[in-house]
Backbone as numpy.savetxt, mean C-alpha at the origin, in Angstrom:
# Nx Ny Nz CAx CAy CAz Cx Cy Cz
-1.11 15.21 21.04 -1.43 14.93 19.47 -2.82 15.15 19.82
-3.26 15.34 18.45 -4.26 15.38 17.66 -5.03 14.46 17.38
-5.36 13.38 18.76 -6.31 12.05 18.77 -7.48 12.74 17.47
-8.15 13.81 17.82 -9.21 13.92 16.40 -8.89 13.96 15.37
-7.57 14.84 14.50 -6.61 14.29 13.97 -6.33 12.83 13.47
-5.60 11.82 14.68 -5.37 10.50 14.45 -6.02 9.44 13.58
-7.30 10.10 14.50 -8.61 9.64 13.56 -9.22 9.56 12.70
-8.50 11.05 11.69 -9.55 10.67 10.60 -8.44 9.71 9.62
-7.48 10.32 10.07 -6.06 9.63 9.12 -6.68 8.63 8.95
-6.31 7.93 10.75 -6.11 6.45 10.56 -8.19 5.85 9.68
-8.96 6.60 10.40 -10.25 6.48 9.04 -9.72 6.39 7.14
-9.72 7.32 6.73 -8.81 7.61 5.41 -7.81 6.19 5.07
-7.27 5.91 6.58 -6.19 4.24 6.46 -6.96 2.82 6.02
-7.96 3.17 7.01 -9.23 2.33 6.66 -10.28 1.89 5.31
-10.27 3.10 5.47 -11.32 2.25 3.98 -10.09 2.41 2.86
-8.98 2.67 2.88 -8.38 2.70 1.60 -7.43 0.52 2.03
-7.54 0.32 2.91 -7.39 -0.67 3.35 -8.53 -1.96 3.75
-10.28 -1.76 3.49 -11.25 -2.09 3.36 -10.58 -3.22 2.05
-10.20 -2.13 0.84 -10.40 -2.51 -0.55 -9.58 -4.14 0.02
-8.35 -4.63 0.42 -7.91 -5.48 1.05 -8.50 -6.30 1.49
-9.90 -6.38 2.24 -10.52 -6.43 2.82 -11.93 -7.46 2.03
-12.07 -6.90 0.64 -12.84 -6.78 0.50 -12.68 -7.64 -1.66
-11.46 -7.55 -1.34 -10.75 -8.34 -2.45 -9.96 -9.24 -2.34
-10.09 -10.02 -1.09 -8.94 -10.44 -0.09 -8.11 -12.00 -1.96
-7.25 -12.38 -0.28 -6.75 -13.27 -2.11 -7.77 -15.03 -1.90
-8.00 -16.05 -3.25 -8.82 -16.50 -3.55 -7.88 -17.46 -4.05
-8.97 -18.61 -4.35 -7.86 -20.17 -4.92 -7.41 -19.59 -5.98
-7.32 -18.35 -7.22 -6.36 -17.71 -7.90 -5.63 -17.81 -7.63
-5.83 -17.16 -6.26 -4.11 -16.92 -6.14 -3.23 -17.67 -5.04
-3.86 -18.69 -3.73 -3.37 -19.58 -3.90 -3.15 -20.80 -4.63
-3.74 -21.01 -5.46 -3.87 -22.16 -5.66 -2.99 -22.64 -7.56
-3.33 -21.23 -7.56 -3.40 -21.54 -9.36 -2.17 -20.94 -10.08
-1.71 -19.56 -9.38 -0.47 -18.86 -9.64 0.83 -19.51 -8.56
1.46 -19.86 -10.21 2.91 -19.44 -8.93 3.70 -18.20 -8.39
4.42 -18.41 -7.43 5.08 -17.68 -6.59 5.89 -18.10 -6.24
6.57 -16.77 -5.70 8.03 -16.94 -4.99 7.97 -17.34 -3.73
9.22 -18.51 -3.11 8.91 -18.45 -2.31 9.13 -18.25 -1.20
10.05 -16.41 -1.09 10.15 -15.22 -0.23 8.45 -15.22 -0.29
7.23 -15.00 -0.80 6.42 -14.90 -0.47 6.04 -14.87 0.73
6.00 -13.47 1.55 5.01 -13.71 2.60 3.48 -14.28 3.45
3.76 -15.14 4.56 2.65 -16.00 4.13 1.02 -15.42 4.76
0.48 -15.64 4.27 -1.04 -15.12 4.68 -1.00 -14.03 5.42
-0.76 -14.85 7.48 -1.03 -14.87 8.34 -0.44 -12.97 8.47
0.68 -12.72 8.05 1.69 -11.72 7.93 0.89 -10.30 6.99
0.31 -10.87 6.28 -0.10 -9.13 5.50 -1.60 -8.29 6.64
-1.99 -9.20 7.03 -2.96 -7.91 8.19 -2.31 -7.31 9.06
-1.45 -8.17 10.18 -0.91 -7.65 10.21 0.94 -6.70 10.25
0.94 -6.81 9.32 1.53 -5.86 8.15 1.04 -4.34 8.42
0.18 -4.62 7.29 -1.16 -3.67 7.27 -1.76 -3.38 8.92
-1.93 -3.39 9.24 -2.10 -2.71 10.64 -1.48 -1.71 10.89
-0.49 -2.56 11.11 0.63 -1.62 11.65 1.51 0.11 11.06
1.26 -0.72 9.28 2.03 0.55 8.80 0.98 1.25 8.66
-0.69 0.99 8.73 -1.77 2.19 8.55 -1.66 2.85 10.22
-1.63 1.84 10.84 -1.02 3.25 11.88 -0.26 4.08 12.20
0.88 3.52 11.70 2.27 4.35 10.92 2.11 5.40 10.52
1.01 4.86 9.15 0.62 5.49 8.30 -0.24 7.53 8.70
-1.13 6.40 9.61 -2.19 7.85 10.41 -1.06 8.73 11.23
-0.04 7.64 12.15 0.60 8.81 12.66 1.56 10.58 12.32
2.63 9.92 11.22 2.81 10.63 10.35 2.26 11.98 9.61
1.23 11.40 9.27 0.27 12.73 8.91 -0.18 13.88 9.73
-0.94 12.81 11.17 -0.88 13.68 12.04 0.50 14.66 13.13
1.25 14.04 12.25 2.73 14.89 12.98 3.04 16.42 12.41
2.77 16.63 10.76 3.18 16.84 9.97 1.64 18.20 9.28
-0.01 17.34 10.11 -1.09 18.00 8.88 -0.80 19.49 9.15
-0.25 19.57 10.44 -1.17 21.04 10.84 0.90 22.14 11.03
1.65 21.19 9.78 2.87 21.99 10.77 2.87 23.29 9.63
3.61 24.36 9.42 3.75 25.27 8.29 4.23 24.05 6.86
3.53 24.72 5.80 4.07 23.78 4.35 3.29 22.79 4.68
3.85 22.57 5.81 3.12 20.39 4.99 1.58 20.24 3.79
1.18 21.09 3.16 0.00 21.29 2.08 0.55 19.91 0.56
1.45 20.01 0.52 2.70 19.20 0.00 2.61 18.08 0.26
3.07 17.50 1.43 2.85 16.49 2.11 2.06 15.91 2.58
0.27 16.33 2.71 -0.72 15.82 2.58 -1.62 15.47 1.53
-0.97 16.40 1.25 -1.76 16.61 -1.41 -0.94 14.60 -1.40
0.61 14.87 -0.69 1.28 13.77 -1.48 0.07 12.65 -0.70
0.37 12.30 0.49 -0.15 11.15 1.67 -1.56 11.07 0.80
-2.75 11.86 0.21 -4.07 11.54 -0.06 -3.70 10.79 -1.13
-2.45 11.04 -2.28 -2.81 10.53 -3.50 -2.09 8.78 -2.93
-1.24 8.66 -2.20 -0.63 7.77 -1.55 -1.72 6.85 -1.19
-2.13 7.58 -0.71 -3.38 6.62 -0.17 -4.82 6.03 -1.49
-4.76 6.66 -1.87 -5.74 7.01 -3.16 -5.18 5.35 -4.20
-3.54 5.25 -4.33 -2.96 4.02 -5.09 -3.10 3.12 -3.69
-2.58 3.04 -3.20 -3.38 2.44 -1.98 -4.45 1.17 -2.65
-5.42 1.36 -2.70 -6.68 1.30 -2.47 -6.79 0.79 -4.21
-6.05 0.66 -4.77 -6.37 0.12 -6.38 -6.14 -1.26 -6.21
-5.32 -1.42 -5.02 -4.44 -2.70 -5.60 -4.56 -3.64 -5.98
-5.37 -3.75 -4.21 -6.26 -4.86 -4.79 -7.50 -5.06 -5.92
-8.25 -4.92 -6.17 -9.35 -4.25 -6.76 -8.88 -4.41 -7.79
-7.55 -4.59 -8.01 -6.65 -4.73 -9.47 -6.65 -6.03 -10.19
-5.47 -6.37 -8.52 -5.46 -7.62 -8.42 -6.37 -9.47 -8.05
-6.26 -8.63 -7.41 -7.57 -10.36 -6.47 -9.03 -9.69 -7.73
-9.57 -8.11 -7.75 -10.57 -8.56 -8.78 -10.91 -8.61 -10.07
-9.60 -7.75 -10.67 -9.89 -7.77 -12.06 -8.81 -9.57 -12.75
-8.07 -9.51 -11.73 -7.01 -10.30 -12.05 -6.42 -9.87 -12.88
-5.47 -8.96 -12.70 -4.86 -7.81 -14.30 -3.40 -7.47 -13.65
-2.72 -8.86 -13.83 -1.64 -8.96 -12.67 -0.66 -7.98 -13.74
-0.07 -7.69 -14.96 0.30 -6.24 -14.95 0.06 -4.79 -15.19
-1.41 -4.55 -14.84 -2.47 -3.12 -14.21 -1.28 -3.15 -12.75
-2.16 -4.19 -12.08 -1.25 -4.65 -10.51 -0.14 -4.04 -10.43
0.71 -4.40 -11.17 2.81 -4.38 -11.00 2.65 -2.51 -11.66
1.33 -1.95 -12.16 1.99 -0.86 -12.70 0.69 0.18 -11.88
0.46 -0.45 -10.99 -0.09 0.42 -9.27 0.29 0.67 -8.53
1.36 -0.27 -8.50 1.86 -0.92 -7.46 3.40 -0.22 -7.25
3.76 0.30 -8.91 4.62 1.22 -9.35 4.81 2.35 -8.97
3.31 2.79 -9.56 2.93 4.32 -8.62 2.89 3.83 -7.67
2.46 3.62 -6.47 2.01 3.40 -4.97 3.47 3.99 -4.32
4.48 2.46 -4.82 5.91 3.31 -5.02 6.27 4.61 -4.82
5.95 4.99 -5.98 6.92 6.76 -6.67 5.93 6.92 -5.11
4.58 7.27 -5.19 4.22 8.48 -4.58 4.38 8.35 -2.66
4.25 7.02 -2.26 5.25 6.98 -0.72 6.95 7.97 -0.74
7.34 7.29 -2.04 8.74 7.61 -1.68 8.26 9.20 -1.78
7.77 9.85 -2.60 7.83 11.36 -2.69 6.84 11.89 -0.92
5.94 11.31 -0.69 4.95 11.28 0.55 6.25 10.97 1.73
7.14 10.37 1.05 8.44 9.94 2.97 9.24 11.70 3.06
9.52 11.28 1.81 10.97 13.15 1.59 9.84 14.23 2.04
8.34 14.64 1.20 8.47 15.68 1.93 7.13 15.48 3.26
7.43 14.66 3.77 7.73 13.74 5.76 8.68 14.62 6.28
9.59 13.83 5.75 11.78 14.11 6.30 11.40 15.58 6.09
10.93 16.66 5.31 11.73 17.31 5.02 10.66 18.65 5.99
9.82 18.21 7.09 8.82 19.10 8.00 9.13 18.16 8.99
9.48 16.60 9.54 9.97 16.03 10.43 10.23 14.73 10.26
10.96 14.40 10.97 12.34 13.13 10.65 11.47 12.47 11.49
10.66 12.28 11.94 10.08 11.21 12.99 9.25 10.74 11.78
8.30 11.83 11.28 7.36 11.41 10.45 7.47 10.55 9.02
8.41 10.94 8.45 9.05 10.49 7.36 9.78 9.78 7.98
10.24 9.06 9.09 11.22 7.58 9.50 9.92 6.78 9.82
8.26 7.13 10.14 7.07 6.46 10.29 7.06 5.72 8.63
7.73 6.07 7.96 7.18 5.47 5.87 8.12 4.92 5.38
9.23 4.96 5.86 10.33 3.78 5.82 10.12 1.94 6.15
9.09 1.30 7.54 8.78 0.61 6.94 7.65 0.61 5.80
6.27 1.60 5.31 6.44 1.16 4.68 6.68 0.97 2.84
7.90 1.94 2.74 8.61 1.51 1.92 8.86 1.38 1.18
9.55 0.05 2.43 10.38 -1.13 2.36 9.61 -1.97 1.90
7.58 -2.47 2.44 6.69 -3.49 2.86 6.18 -3.39 0.81
6.83 -2.20 0.41 5.99 -1.86 -1.07 6.23 -2.50 -1.71
7.87 -2.32 -1.85 9.47 -2.60 -2.28 8.59 -4.38 -2.31
8.33 -5.18 -1.66 8.68 -6.46 -1.62 7.35 -6.33 -2.97
6.33 -5.50 -2.05 4.73 -5.96 -2.09 5.38 -5.83 -4.54
6.19 -5.28 -4.78 6.46 -4.71 -5.99 7.14 -6.17 -6.69
8.16 -6.40 -5.93 8.65 -7.76 -6.31 8.16 -8.65 -6.72
7.32 -9.15 -5.81 5.98 -10.14 -5.72 5.44 -10.05 -6.82
4.87 -8.91 -7.51 4.02 -8.22 -8.18 4.14 -8.76 -9.58
5.89 -8.45 -9.69 6.93 -8.29 -10.52 6.94 -10.30 -10.97
7.74 -10.68 -9.65 7.93 -11.80 -9.89 6.99 -13.18 -10.96
5.46 -12.91 -10.43 4.41 -13.46 -10.05 4.17 -13.43 -12.00
3.75 -11.86 -11.89 3.78 -11.48 -13.84 4.15 -11.85 -14.38
5.76 -11.92 -14.49 6.82 -13.13 -15.07 6.49 -14.22 -14.97
5.97 -14.44 -13.93 5.92 -16.10 -14.00 4.31 -17.11 -14.41
3.67 -16.12 -14.74 2.29 -16.27 -14.67 1.32 -15.85 -16.25
1.94 -16.16 -16.71 1.93 -15.49 -17.89 0.44 -16.14 -19.30
0.42 -17.30 -18.44 -0.71 -18.30 -19.05 -1.72 -17.98 -18.06
-1.91 -17.65 -16.64 -3.12 -17.29 -16.17 -3.75 -15.65 -15.99
-2.54 -15.31 -16.16 -2.46 -13.71 -15.41 -3.71 -12.55 -15.83
-4.40 -13.17 -17.48 -5.56 -12.47 -17.90 -7.08 -13.44 -17.39
-6.83 -14.32 -16.73 -8.40 -15.46 -16.03 -9.58 -14.28 -15.39
-10.20 -14.12 -16.23 -11.62 -13.14 -15.08 -11.92 -13.40 -14.00
-12.25 -12.93 -13.34 -12.64 -13.07 -11.76 -13.83 -13.83 -11.79
-13.63 -15.55 -10.89 -15.11 -15.56 -11.25 -15.50 -16.48 -11.86
């Protein structure tokens, strides 16, 4: 494995993930919004994202130098960009409906990336399966919160 290339992709993941640290859950999310009983506990998010980002970087590293990888890597970049947008939209500007659109677009981009990865390397595609599952949960959670918090979702941050 090319560890330098892996480091570059992991750095890209960390950059996207940094928005989750900058725009973290606050009292608005924890105390004012109704959430479903199946909301994952707060401690699970950093553990899940760390694991996912390692898998995402490994998948990209496996295919980056393969012939025909241009679309897979392009889609990888798109999904990482969308990944970086969700936290600022949801926690930063508190736009739950806009965040739902962003996570829906992220789901589509992750799915397209996963398909492109599977076409190049089955193990790289398999590394995206937990990611699509986690984004599916995130979409469902975002949708539930949007539908059940109509009176609080437009509050400005701060």
